[in-house]
N, CA, C and O atoms as a CHARMM CRD file, in Angstrom:
* protein
*
  348
    1    1 MET  N      0.83900  -1.18000   0.00000 PROA 1      0.00000
    2    1 MET  CA     0.00000   0.00000   0.00000 PROA 1      0.00000
    3    1 MET  C      0.88500   1.24500   0.00000 PROA 1      0.00000
    4    1 MET  O      1.82300   1.34600   0.79100 PROA 1      0.00000
    5    2 GLU  N      0.59300   2.16100  -0.86300 PROA 2      0.00000
    6    2 GLU  CA     1.38300   3.37300  -1.01000 PROA 2      0.00000
    7    2 GLU  C      0.97900   4.40400   0.04300 PROA 2      0.00000
    8    2 GLU  O     -0.20900   4.58500   0.30800 PROA 2      0.00000
    9    3 ALA  N      1.96000   5.08000   0.64300 PROA 3      0.00000
   10    3 ALA  CA     1.67100   6.09800   1.65000 PROA 3      0.00000
   11    3 ALA  C      0.98100   7.28900   0.99900 PROA 3      0.00000
   12    3 ALA  O      1.33800   7.70500  -0.10300 PROA 3      0.00000
   13    4 MET  N     -0.01300   7.82900   1.70100 PROA 4      0.00000
   14    4 MET  CA    -0.74400   8.97900   1.19400 PROA 4      0.00000
   15    4 MET  C     -0.19000  10.22800   1.84700 PROA 4      0.00000
   16    4 MET  O      0.14800  10.22200   3.03100 PROA 4      0.00000
   17    5 ASP  N     -0.09600  11.30200   1.07300 PROA 5      0.00000
   18    5 ASP  CA     0.43200  12.56000   1.57800 PROA 5      0.00000
   19    5 ASP  C     -0.70700  13.57700   1.58000 PROA 5      0.00000
   20    5 ASP  O     -1.10700  14.06900   0.52500 PROA 5      0.00000
   21    6 PHE  N     -1.23200  13.89100   2.78000 PROA 6      0.00000
   22    6 PHE  CA    -2.37500  14.77800   2.92800 PROA 6      0.00000
   23    6 PHE  C     -2.01300  16.02600   3.70100 PROA 6      0.00000
   24    6 PHE  O     -1.15900  15.99600   4.58700 PROA 6      0.00000
   25    7 THR  N     -2.67000  17.13400   3.35900 PROA 7      0.00000
   26    7 THR  CA    -2.67100  18.27500   4.26500 PROA 7      0.00000
   27    7 THR  C     -3.73400  17.97600   5.31900 PROA 7      0.00000
   28    7 THR  O     -4.49300  17.01800   5.17300 PROA 7      0.00000
   29    8 ARG  N     -3.79700  18.75900   6.35000 PROA 8      0.00000
   30    8 ARG  CA    -4.81500  18.54900   7.39200 PROA 8      0.00000
   31    8 ARG  C     -6.21800  18.57500   6.80700 PROA 8      0.00000
   32    8 ARG  O     -7.06300  17.73900   7.12600 PROA 8      0.00000
   33    9 GLU  N     -6.44600  19.57400   5.93000 PROA 9      0.00000
   34    9 GLU  CA    -7.76600  19.72500   5.34100 PROA 9      0.00000
   35    9 GLU  C     -8.10300  18.53900   4.43400 PROA 9      0.00000
   36    9 GLU  O     -9.22900  18.04300   4.44800 PROA 9      0.00000
   37   10 GLN  N     -7.13200  18.09100   3.65200 PROA 10     0.00000
   38   10 GLN  CA    -7.36300  16.94600   2.76900 PROA 10     0.00000
   39   10 GLN  C     -7.63700  15.68300   3.57700 PROA 10     0.00000
   40   10 GLN  O     -8.50500  14.88500   3.22100 PROA 10     0.00000
   41   11 LEU  N     -6.89500  15.50900   4.66200 PROA 11     0.00000
   42   11 LEU  CA    -7.10900  14.34000   5.51100 PROA 11     0.00000
   43   11 LEU  C     -8.50700  14.36600   6.12400 PROA 11     0.00000
   44   11 LEU  O     -9.20300  13.35100   6.14500 PROA 11     0.00000
   45   12 ALA  N     -8.91000  15.53000   6.62000 PROA 12     0.00000
   46   12 ALA  CA   -10.25100  15.65600   7.19900 PROA 12     0.00000
   47   12 ALA  C    -11.31600  15.32600   6.15600 PROA 12     0.00000
   48   12 ALA  O    -12.27100  14.60700   6.45000 PROA 12     0.00000
   49   13 GLN  N    -11.15700  15.83900   4.96000 PROA 13     0.00000
   50   13 GLN  CA   -12.13000  15.56500   3.89800 PROA 13     0.00000
   51   13 GLN  C    -12.11900  14.08500   3.51900 PROA 13     0.00000
   52   13 GLN  O    -13.17300  13.49500   3.28200 PROA 13     0.00000
   53   14 TYR  N    -10.94700  13.49500   3.46400 PROA 14     0.00000
   54   14 TYR  CA   -10.82700  12.06800   3.13300 PROA 14     0.00000
   55   14 TYR  C    -11.55900  11.22900   4.19100 PROA 14     0.00000
   56   14 TYR  O    -12.29300  10.29800   3.85800 PROA 14     0.00000
   57   15 ILE  N    -11.35100  11.56600   5.44800 PROA 15     0.00000
   58   15 ILE  CA   -12.01300  10.83900   6.53100 PROA 15     0.00000
   59   15 ILE  C    -13.52700  10.99200   6.41900 PROA 15     0.00000
   60   15 ILE  O    -14.26400  10.01200   6.53200 PROA 15     0.00000
   61   16 LEU  N    -13.98700  12.21700   6.19700 PROA 16     0.00000
   62   16 LEU  CA   -15.42600  12.45700   6.06200 PROA 16     0.00000
   63   16 LEU  C    -16.04000  11.64700   4.92500 PROA 16     0.00000
   64   16 LEU  O    -17.15100  11.13200   5.05000 PROA 16     0.00000
   65   17 ASN  N    -15.31600  11.53700   3.82600 PROA 17     0.00000
   66   17 ASN  CA   -15.85600  10.87800   2.63500 PROA 17     0.00000
   67   17 ASN  C    -15.67300   9.36400   2.61700 PROA 17     0.00000
   68   17 ASN  O    -16.43300   8.66800   1.94400 PROA 17     0.00000
   69   18 ASN  N    -14.67900   8.83600   3.34100 PROA 18     0.00000
   70   18 ASN  CA   -14.31400   7.43700   3.16100 PROA 18     0.00000
   71   18 ASN  C    -14.28500   6.56400   4.40800 PROA 18     0.00000
   72   18 ASN  O    -14.40100   5.34300   4.30200 PROA 18     0.00000
   73   19 ALA  N    -14.13600   7.15100   5.56800 PROA 19     0.00000
   74   19 ALA  CA   -13.90000   6.34200   6.76700 PROA 19     0.00000
   75   19 ALA  C    -15.16600   5.64700   7.24100 PROA 19     0.00000
   76   19 ALA  O    -16.25400   6.22200   7.24300 PROA 19     0.00000
   77   20 LYS  N    -14.99100   4.39800   7.63900 PROA 20     0.00000
   78   20 LYS  CA   -16.07900   3.63200   8.25700 PROA 20     0.00000
   79   20 LYS  C    -16.25100   4.11300   9.68800 PROA 20     0.00000
   80   20 LYS  O    -15.35600   4.74200  10.25100 PROA 20     0.00000
   81   21 ASP  N    -17.39800   3.81700  10.27000 PROA 21     0.00000
   82   21 ASP  CA   -17.66200   4.23200  11.64600 PROA 21     0.00000
   83   21 ASP  C    -16.62200   3.68700  12.61400 PROA 21     0.00000
   84   21 ASP  O    -16.26400   4.35900  13.58100 PROA 21     0.00000
   85   22 SER  N    -16.13700   2.47900  12.36300 PROA 22     0.00000
   86   22 SER  CA   -15.13500   1.88900  13.26000 PROA 22     0.00000
   87   22 SER  C    -13.83500   2.69800  13.25100 PROA 22     0.00000
   88   22 SER  O    -13.17500   2.83500  14.28100 PROA 22     0.00000
   89   23 VAL  N    -13.47700   3.22800  12.08700 PROA 23     0.00000
   90   23 VAL  CA   -12.26500   4.05100  11.97800 PROA 23     0.00000
   91   23 VAL  C    -12.49600   5.38400  12.68300 PROA 23     0.00000
   92   23 VAL  O    -11.61100   5.88000  13.38000 PROA 23     0.00000
   93   24 ILE  N    -13.66500   5.95700  12.50800 PROA 24     0.00000
   94   24 ILE  CA   -13.99600   7.22500  13.16800 PROA 24     0.00000
   95   24 ILE  C    -13.95800   7.03800  14.69000 PROA 24     0.00000
   96   24 ILE  O    -13.47200   7.91100  15.40900 PROA 24     0.00000
   97   25 ASP  N    -14.46500   5.91300  15.17700 PROA 25     0.00000
   98   25 ASP  CA   -14.42700   5.63100  16.61300 PROA 25     0.00000
   99   25 ASP  C    -12.99200   5.54800  17.11800 PROA 25     0.00000
  100   25 ASP  O    -12.68500   6.03500  18.20600 PROA 25     0.00000
  101   26 LYS  N    -12.11500   4.93400  16.33500 PROA 26     0.00000
  102   26 LYS  CA   -10.69900   4.83500  16.72400 PROA 26     0.00000
  103   26 LYS  C    -10.04100   6.20500  16.74800 PROA 26     0.00000
  104   26 LYS  O     -9.25800   6.49800  17.65100 PROA 26     0.00000
  105   27 ILE  N    -10.34600   7.04400  15.77200 PROA 27     0.00000
  106   27 ILE  CA    -9.78600   8.40000  15.72500 PROA 27     0.00000
  107   27 ILE  C    -10.27300   9.19400  16.93500 PROA 27     0.00000
  108   27 ILE  O     -9.49400   9.89700  17.57900 PROA 27     0.00000
  109   28 LYS  N    -11.56300   9.07700  17.24000 PROA 28     0.00000
  110   28 LYS  CA   -12.13000   9.77200  18.39400 PROA 28     0.00000
  111   28 LYS  C    -11.43300   9.33900  19.68400 PROA 28     0.00000
  112   28 LYS  O    -11.08600  10.17400  20.52000 PROA 28     0.00000
  113   29 ALA  N    -11.23100   8.03300  19.83700 PROA 29     0.00000
  114   29 ALA  CA   -10.56000   7.51700  21.03500 PROA 29     0.00000
  115   29 ALA  C     -9.13500   8.05300  21.14100 PROA 29     0.00000
  116   29 ALA  O     -8.67500   8.39500  22.23000 PROA 29     0.00000
  117   30 LEU  N     -8.44300   8.12700  20.01300 PROA 30     0.00000
  118   30 LEU  CA    -7.07900   8.66400  20.00200 PROA 30     0.00000
  119   30 LEU  C     -7.06600  10.12400  20.42500 PROA 30     0.00000
  120   30 LEU  O     -6.23800  10.53400  21.23900 PROA 30     0.00000
  121   31 LEU  N     -7.98600  10.90800  19.87100 PROA 31     0.00000
  122   31 LEU  CA    -8.04300  12.32700  20.20300 PROA 31     0.00000
  123   31 LEU  C     -8.41300  12.54200  21.66600 PROA 31     0.00000
  124   31 LEU  O     -7.87000  13.43200  22.32000 PROA 31     0.00000
  125   32 GLU  N     -9.32800  11.73800  22.17800 PROA 32     0.00000
  126   32 GLU  CA    -9.70400  11.84900  23.58800 PROA 32     0.00000
  127   32 GLU  C     -8.53900  11.48300  24.49400 PROA 32     0.00000
  128   32 GLU  O     -8.35900  12.08800  25.55100 PROA 32     0.00000
  129   33 LYS  N     -7.75200  10.50700  24.09100 PROA 33     0.00000
  130   33 LYS  CA    -6.60400  10.09500  24.88800 PROA 33     0.00000
  131   33 LYS  C     -5.58100  11.22600  24.97800 PROA 33     0.00000
  132   33 LYS  O     -4.91600  11.37700  26.00300 PROA 33     0.00000
  133   34 GLU  N     -5.45000  12.01300  23.92300 PROA 34     0.00000
  134   34 GLU  CA    -4.52500  13.14800  23.92200 PROA 34     0.00000
  135   34 GLU  C     -4.89300  14.16000  24.99900 PROA 34     0.00000
  136   34 GLU  O     -4.02400  14.87200  25.50400 PROA 34     0.00000
  137   35 ASP  N     -6.17600  14.23000  25.35500 PROA 35     0.00000
  138   35 ASP  CA    -6.63900  15.19900  26.33600 PROA 35     0.00000
  139   35 ASP  C     -6.72000  14.63800  27.75200 PROA 35     0.00000
  140   35 ASP  O     -7.17400  15.33600  28.65900 PROA 35     0.00000
  141   36 GLU  N     -6.29400  13.40000  27.96200 PROA 36     0.00000
  142   36 GLU  CA    -6.33500  12.80400  29.29400 PROA 36     0.00000
  143   36 GLU  C     -5.32200  13.46300  30.21600 PROA 36     0.00000
  144   36 GLU  O     -4.26600  13.91500  29.77300 PROA 36     0.00000
  145   37 THR  N     -5.64500  13.51400  31.47800 PROA 37     0.00000
  146   37 THR  CA    -4.73700  14.04500  32.48400 PROA 37     0.00000
  147   37 THR  C     -3.56400  13.08900  32.66100 PROA 37     0.00000
  148   37 THR  O     -3.75000  11.88800  32.85800 PROA 37     0.00000
  149   38 VAL  N     -2.35400  13.63800  32.59000 PROA 38     0.00000
  150   38 VAL  CA    -1.15500  12.81100  32.76600 PROA 38     0.00000
  151   38 VAL  C     -0.34700  13.24400  33.98200 PROA 38     0.00000
  152   38 VAL  O      0.54200  12.52200  34.43200 PROA 38     0.00000
  153   39 ALA  N     -0.66000  14.43700  34.51800 PROA 39     0.00000
  154   39 ALA  CA     0.07800  14.94400  35.68400 PROA 39     0.00000
  155   39 ALA  C     -0.75400  16.03500  36.34600 PROA 39     0.00000
  156   39 ALA  O     -1.76600  16.48400  35.80800 PROA 39     0.00000
  157   40 TYR  N     -0.30100  16.44900  37.52700 PROA 40     0.00000
  158   40 TYR  CA    -0.96800  17.52500  38.25500 PROA 40     0.00000
  159   40 TYR  C      0.06800  18.54700  38.69400 PROA 40     0.00000
  160   40 TYR  O      1.21700  18.20600  38.97400 PROA 40     0.00000
  161   41 THR  N     -0.35300  19.80300  38.74900 PROA 41     0.00000
  162   41 THR  CA     0.52100  20.84600  39.27800 PROA 41     0.00000
  163   41 THR  C      0.57900  20.71600  40.79100 PROA 41     0.00000
  164   41 THR  O     -0.18800  19.95600  41.38000 PROA 41     0.00000
  165   42 ILE  N      1.47800  21.44800  41.41800 PROA 42     0.00000
  166   42 ILE  CA     1.57400  21.46100  42.87500 PROA 42     0.00000
  167   42 ILE  C      0.25700  21.92800  43.48900 PROA 42     0.00000
  168   42 ILE  O     -0.10300  21.51900  44.59300 PROA 42     0.00000
  169   43 GLN  N     -0.45300  22.78400  42.76800 PROA 43     0.00000
  170   43 GLN  CA    -1.73700  23.29300  43.25300 PROA 43     0.00000
  171   43 GLN  C     -2.88000  22.31500  42.98700 PROA 43     0.00000
  172   43 GLN  O     -4.02200  22.59500  43.35100 PROA 43     0.00000
  173   44 GLY  N     -2.59100  21.16700  42.35500 PROA 44     0.00000
  174   44 GLY  CA    -3.61300  20.15900  42.10400 PROA 44     0.00000
  175   44 GLY  C     -4.35700  20.30800  40.78500 PROA 44     0.00000
  176   44 GLY  O     -5.33900  19.60600  40.54500 PROA 44     0.00000
  177   45 GLN  N     -3.90300  21.20900  39.93700 PROA 45     0.00000
  178   45 GLN  CA    -4.55300  21.39800  38.63700 PROA 45     0.00000
  179   45 GLN  C     -4.11100  20.29400  37.67400 PROA 45     0.00000
  180   45 GLN  O     -2.91800  20.00400  37.57700 PROA 45     0.00000
  181   46 PRO  N     -5.05700  19.67500  36.96200 PROA 46     0.00000
  182   46 PRO  CA    -4.68700  18.60400  36.01900 PROA 46     0.00000
  183   46 PRO  C     -3.98100  19.16100  34.78500 PROA 46     0.00000
  184   46 PRO  O     -4.27100  20.26900  34.33400 PROA 46     0.00000
  185   47 LEU  N     -3.05100  18.37400  34.24900 PROA 47     0.00000
  186   47 LEU  CA    -2.33800  18.73500  33.01800 PROA 47     0.00000
  187   47 LEU  C     -2.52700  17.62900  31.99200 PROA 47     0.00000
  188   47 LEU  O     -2.39200  16.44600  32.30600 PROA 47     0.00000
  189   48 THR  N     -2.84500  18.02600  30.74800 PROA 48     0.00000
  190   48 THR  CA    -2.89300  17.05900  29.66100 PROA 48     0.00000
  191   48 THR  C     -1.46300  16.78200  29.21500 PROA 48     0.00000
  192   48 THR  O     -0.53100  17.45900  29.64600 PROA 48     0.00000
  193   49 LYS  N     -1.29600  15.80400  28.36700 PROA 49     0.00000
  194   49 LYS  CA     0.03900  15.48400  27.85400 PROA 49     0.00000
  195   49 LYS  C      0.65800  16.70500  27.18800 PROA 49     0.00000
  196   49 LYS  O      1.83700  16.99500  27.39200 PROA 49     0.00000
  197   50 LYS  N     -0.12700  17.41400  26.39900 PROA 50     0.00000
  198   50 LYS  CA     0.36800  18.60800  25.70100 PROA 50     0.00000
  199   50 LYS  C      0.78600  19.68900  26.69800 PROA 50     0.00000
  200   50 LYS  O      1.84100  20.30500  26.54200 PROA 50     0.00000
  201   51 GLU  N     -0.04400  19.92100  27.72600 PROA 51     0.00000
  202   51 GLU  CA     0.27600  20.93200  28.73600 PROA 51     0.00000
  203   51 GLU  C      1.50900  20.54000  29.54500 PROA 51     0.00000
  204   51 GLU  O      2.35200  21.38300  29.85300 PROA 51     0.00000
  205   52 TYR  N      1.60800  19.25700  29.88500 PROA 52     0.00000
  206   52 TYR  CA     2.75200  18.77100  30.65600 PROA 52     0.00000
  207   52 TYR  C      4.04500  18.92500  29.85300 PROA 52     0.00000
  208   52 TYR  O      5.06500  19.37100  30.38000 PROA 52     0.00000
  209   53 THR  N      3.99000  18.55400  28.58800 PROA 53     0.00000
  210   53 THR  CA     5.16400  18.69500  27.71800 PROA 53     0.00000
  211   53 THR  C      5.58200  20.15300  27.61900 PROA 53     0.00000
  212   53 THR  O      6.77000  20.46900  27.68400 PROA 53     0.00000
  213   54 SER  N      4.61500  21.03600  27.46400 PROA 54     0.00000
  214   54 SER  CA     4.90600  22.46800  27.39600 PROA 54     0.00000
  215   54 SER  C      5.53200  22.95300  28.70500 PROA 54     0.00000
  216   54 SER  O      6.47500  23.74400  28.69100 PROA 54     0.00000
  217   55 HSD  N      5.00600  22.47700  29.82900 PROA 55     0.00000
  218   55 HSD  CA     5.53500  22.84000  31.14500 PROA 55     0.00000
  219   55 HSD  C      7.00100  22.42500  31.28500 PROA 55     0.00000
  220   55 HSD  O      7.83800  23.20400  31.74100 PROA 55     0.00000
  221   56 ILE  N      7.29400  21.19800  30.89000 PROA 56     0.00000
  222   56 ILE  CA     8.67300  20.69200  30.96500 PROA 56     0.00000
  223   56 ILE  C      9.59400  21.48900  30.03400 PROA 56     0.00000
  224   56 ILE  O     10.72700  21.80100  30.40200 PROA 56     0.00000
  225   57 GLU  N      9.11600  21.81400  28.84600 PROA 57     0.00000
  226   57 GLU  CA     9.92200  22.61300  27.91200 PROA 57     0.00000
  227   57 GLU  C     10.21400  23.99700  28.48500 PROA 57     0.00000
  228   57 GLU  O     11.31000  24.52800  28.30600 PROA 57     0.00000
  229   58 THR  N      9.22800  24.58300  29.17800 PROA 58     0.00000
  230   58 THR  CA     9.42800  25.88600  29.81200 PROA 58     0.00000
  231   58 THR  C     10.49100  25.79800  30.90100 PROA 58     0.00000
  232   58 THR  O     11.36600  26.65900  30.99400 PROA 58     0.00000
  233   59 ILE  N     10.41300  24.76300  31.71800 PROA 59     0.00000
  234   59 ILE  CA    11.41400  24.55800  32.77000 PROA 59     0.00000
  235   59 ILE  C     12.79400  24.37200  32.16300 PROA 59     0.00000
  236   59 ILE  O     13.76600  24.95800  32.64000 PROA 59     0.00000
  237   60 SER  N     12.88900  23.56500  31.12100 PROA 60     0.00000
  238   60 SER  CA    14.17900  23.33100  30.46100 PROA 60     0.00000
  239   60 SER  C     14.75600  24.63000  29.91700 PROA 60     0.00000
  240   60 SER  O     15.96000  24.86600  30.01100 PROA 60     0.00000
  241   61 GLN  N     13.89900  25.46900  29.34900 PROA 61     0.00000
  242   61 GLN  CA    14.36400  26.74400  28.81200 PROA 61     0.00000
  243   61 GLN  C     14.87100  27.65000  29.92800 PROA 61     0.00000
  244   61 GLN  O     15.88900  28.32300  29.76400 PROA 61     0.00000
  245   62 LYS  N     14.17300  27.67200  31.05800 PROA 62     0.00000
  246   62 LYS  CA    14.61300  28.48300  32.19500 PROA 62     0.00000
  247   62 LYS  C     15.96900  28.01900  32.70400 PROA 62     0.00000
  248   62 LYS  O     16.81500  28.83700  33.06600 PROA 62     0.00000
  249   63 ILE  N     16.17700  26.70400  32.73200 PROA 63     0.00000
  250   63 ILE  CA    17.47100  26.15900  33.16200 PROA 63     0.00000
  251   63 ILE  C     18.55100  26.55800  32.17100 PROA 63     0.00000
  252   63 ILE  O     19.64700  26.96100  32.56000 PROA 63     0.00000
  253   64 ASP  N     18.23200  26.44400  30.88300 PROA 64     0.00000
  254   64 ASP  CA    19.19000  26.86100  29.85200 PROA 64     0.00000
  255   64 ASP  C     19.54200  28.34000  29.98100 PROA 64     0.00000
  256   64 ASP  O     20.65900  28.75000  29.66600 PROA 64     0.00000
  257   65 ASP  N     18.57500  29.14100  30.45000 PROA 65     0.00000
  258   65 ASP  CA    18.79000  30.57400  30.61400 PROA 65     0.00000
  259   65 ASP  C     19.46400  30.92900  31.93600 PROA 65     0.00000
  260   65 ASP  O     19.67500  32.10400  32.23500 PROA 65     0.00000
  261   66 GLY  N     19.80700  29.89200  32.73800 PROA 66     0.00000
  262   66 GLY  CA    20.57300  30.13200  33.95200 PROA 66     0.00000
  263   66 GLY  C     19.82700  30.03800  35.26300 PROA 66     0.00000
  264   66 GLY  O     20.36300  30.41900  36.30400 PROA 66     0.00000
  265   67 ALA  N     18.60600  29.54000  35.23900 PROA 67     0.00000
  266   67 ALA  CA    17.84900  29.39700  36.49000 PROA 67     0.00000
  267   67 ALA  C     18.57900  28.45900  37.44100 PROA 67     0.00000
  268   67 ALA  O     19.22400  27.50200  37.01300 PROA 67     0.00000
  269   68 LYS  N     18.47000  28.74400  38.74000 PROA 68     0.00000
  270   68 LYS  CA    19.11500  27.91600  39.76700 PROA 68     0.00000
  271   68 LYS  C     18.45500  26.54900  39.82500 PROA 68     0.00000
  272   68 LYS  O     17.22900  26.44300  39.78700 PROA 68     0.00000
  273   69 THR  N     19.25600  25.51900  39.91600 PROA 69     0.00000
  274   69 THR  CA    18.75400  24.15300  40.08400 PROA 69     0.00000
  275   69 THR  C     19.29700  23.58500  41.38900 PROA 69     0.00000
  276   69 THR  O     20.25600  24.10600  41.95900 PROA 69     0.00000
  277   70 PHE  N     18.67000  22.51300  41.85000 PROA 70     0.00000
  278   70 PHE  CA    19.06400  21.90600  43.11200 PROA 70     0.00000
  279   70 PHE  C     19.22900  20.40500  42.92600 PROA 70     0.00000
  280   70 PHE  O     18.50400  19.78700  42.14500 PROA 70     0.00000
  281   71 THR  N     20.17000  19.82800  43.63300 PROA 71     0.00000
  282   71 THR  CA    20.34800  18.38000  43.60200 PROA 71     0.00000
  283   71 THR  C     19.31100  17.74100  44.52000 PROA 71     0.00000
  284   71 THR  O     18.69300  18.42400  45.33600 PROA 71     0.00000
  285   72 SER  N     19.12400  16.44700  44.38700 PROA 72     0.00000
  286   72 SER  CA    18.20800  15.72000  45.27800 PROA 72     0.00000
  287   72 SER  C     18.64600  15.86400  46.72900 PROA 72     0.00000
  288   72 SER  O     17.81400  16.00800  47.62400 PROA 72     0.00000
  289   73 LYS  N     19.94100  15.82300  46.95500 PROA 73     0.00000
  290   73 LYS  CA    20.46900  15.95700  48.31200 PROA 73     0.00000
  291   73 LYS  C     20.13100  17.33400  48.89200 PROA 73     0.00000
  292   73 LYS  O     19.74200  17.43700  50.05500 PROA 73     0.00000
  293   74 GLU  N     20.27800  18.38100  48.09200 PROA 74     0.00000
  294   74 GLU  CA    19.96100  19.72900  48.56800 PROA 74     0.00000
  295   74 GLU  C     18.47100  19.86200  48.90100 PROA 74     0.00000
  296   74 GLU  O     18.11700  20.49300  49.89700 PROA 74     0.00000
  297   75 VAL  N     17.61400  19.28500  48.09200 PROA 75     0.00000
  298   75 VAL  CA    16.17500  19.33200  48.33700 PROA 75     0.00000
  299   75 VAL  C     15.84700  18.58000  49.62000 PROA 75     0.00000
  300   75 VAL  O     15.06900  19.06200  50.44400 PROA 75     0.00000
  301   76 LYS  N     16.43300  17.40800  49.79000 PROA 76     0.00000
  302   76 LYS  CA    16.17700  16.60400  50.99500 PROA 76     0.00000
  303   76 LYS  C     16.61600  17.37200  52.24500 PROA 76     0.00000
  304   76 LYS  O     15.88900  17.41000  53.23800 PROA 76     0.00000
  305   77 GLU  N     17.79300  17.97700  52.19800 PROA 77     0.00000
  306   77 GLU  CA    18.28300  18.74200  53.35200 PROA 77     0.00000
  307   77 GLU  C     17.36400  19.92600  53.64800 PROA 77     0.00000
  308   77 GLU  O     17.09800  20.23800  54.80800 PROA 77     0.00000
  309   78 TYR  N     16.89100  20.56900  52.61100 PROA 78     0.00000
  310   78 TYR  CA    15.98400  21.70600  52.78500 PROA 78     0.00000
  311   78 TYR  C     14.70000  21.26300  53.47700 PROA 78     0.00000
  312   78 TYR  O     14.24200  21.90500  54.42200 PROA 78     0.00000
  313   79 VAL  N     14.13200  20.18000  53.00800 PROA 79     0.00000
  314   79 VAL  CA    12.89000  19.66700  53.59200 PROA 79     0.00000
  315   79 VAL  C     13.11100  19.20100  55.02000 PROA 79     0.00000
  316   79 VAL  O     12.31100  19.50400  55.90600 PROA 79     0.00000
  317   80 MET  N     14.18700  18.47000  55.24700 PROA 80     0.00000
  318   80 MET  CA    14.45300  17.91600  56.58100 PROA 80     0.00000
  319   80 MET  C     14.73600  19.02200  57.60500 PROA 80     0.00000
  320   80 MET  O     14.44600  18.84700  58.78800 PROA 80     0.00000
  321   81 ASN  N     15.28800  20.13900  57.17500 PROA 81     0.00000
  322   81 ASN  CA    15.64900  21.22500  58.09600 PROA 81     0.00000
  323   81 ASN  C     14.61100  22.34500  58.09200 PROA 81     0.00000
  324   81 ASN  O     14.86800  23.41600  58.64200 PROA 81     0.00000
  325   82 ARG  N     13.47500  22.12800  57.50100 PROA 82     0.00000
  326   82 ARG  CA    12.44600  23.15600  57.40000 PROA 82     0.00000
  327   82 ARG  C     11.94300  23.58700  58.76800 PROA 82     0.00000
  328   82 ARG  O     11.78500  24.78100  59.02500 PROA 82     0.00000
  329   83 LYS  N     11.69500  22.63800  59.63700 PROA 83     0.00000
  330   83 LYS  CA    11.18600  22.97500  60.98600 PROA 83     0.00000
  331   83 LYS  C     12.18300  23.85900  61.73300 PROA 83     0.00000
  332   83 LYS  O     11.77600  24.79600  62.41900 PROA 83     0.00000
  333   84 ALA  N     13.47000  23.58000  61.61200 PROA 84     0.00000
  334   84 ALA  CA    14.50300  24.36200  62.30000 PROA 84     0.00000
  335   84 ALA  C     14.47900  25.81200  61.79100 PROA 84     0.00000
  336   84 ALA  O     14.66500  26.74400  62.57400 PROA 84     0.00000
  337   85 ARG  N     14.25300  26.00200  60.50400 PROA 85     0.00000
  338   85 ARG  CA    14.21100  27.35700  59.94200 PROA 85     0.00000
  339   85 ARG  C     12.95200  28.10400  60.38700 PROA 85     0.00000
  340   85 ARG  O     12.98000  29.31800  60.58600 PROA 85     0.00000
  341   86 LEU  N     11.84900  27.36600  60.54100 PROA 86     0.00000
  342   86 LEU  CA    10.58500  28.00500  60.90200 PROA 86     0.00000
  343   86 LEU  C     10.48600  28.28600  62.39700 PROA 86     0.00000
  344   86 LEU  O      9.73100  29.16400  62.81600 PROA 86     0.00000
  345   87 GLY  N     11.24100  27.54800  63.19800 PROA 87     0.00000
  346   87 GLY  CA    11.15300  27.65800  64.66700 PROA 87     0.00000
  347   87 GLY  C     11.84600  28.80200  65.23400 PROA 87     0.00000
  348   87 GLY  O     11.83600  28.98800  66.45100 PROA 87     0.00000
């Protein structure tokens, strides 16, 4: 079978004109899966895969731009000594 080369609009039209209901159901399931929650923010807000990927890319860019980072050991020490700082 030869690969088809479609623009978005051509693909949409092809699907409308040719796809069986079973194929449409599979496409719908795929699109719905893209919108599923894959992570949560610290505030408890859900993130889709697209939002999570964007969030990680933003963090990576900030690090590339010189943002301070911490090792696991530094984070653990900070958490473990939190009460001493607050007291």
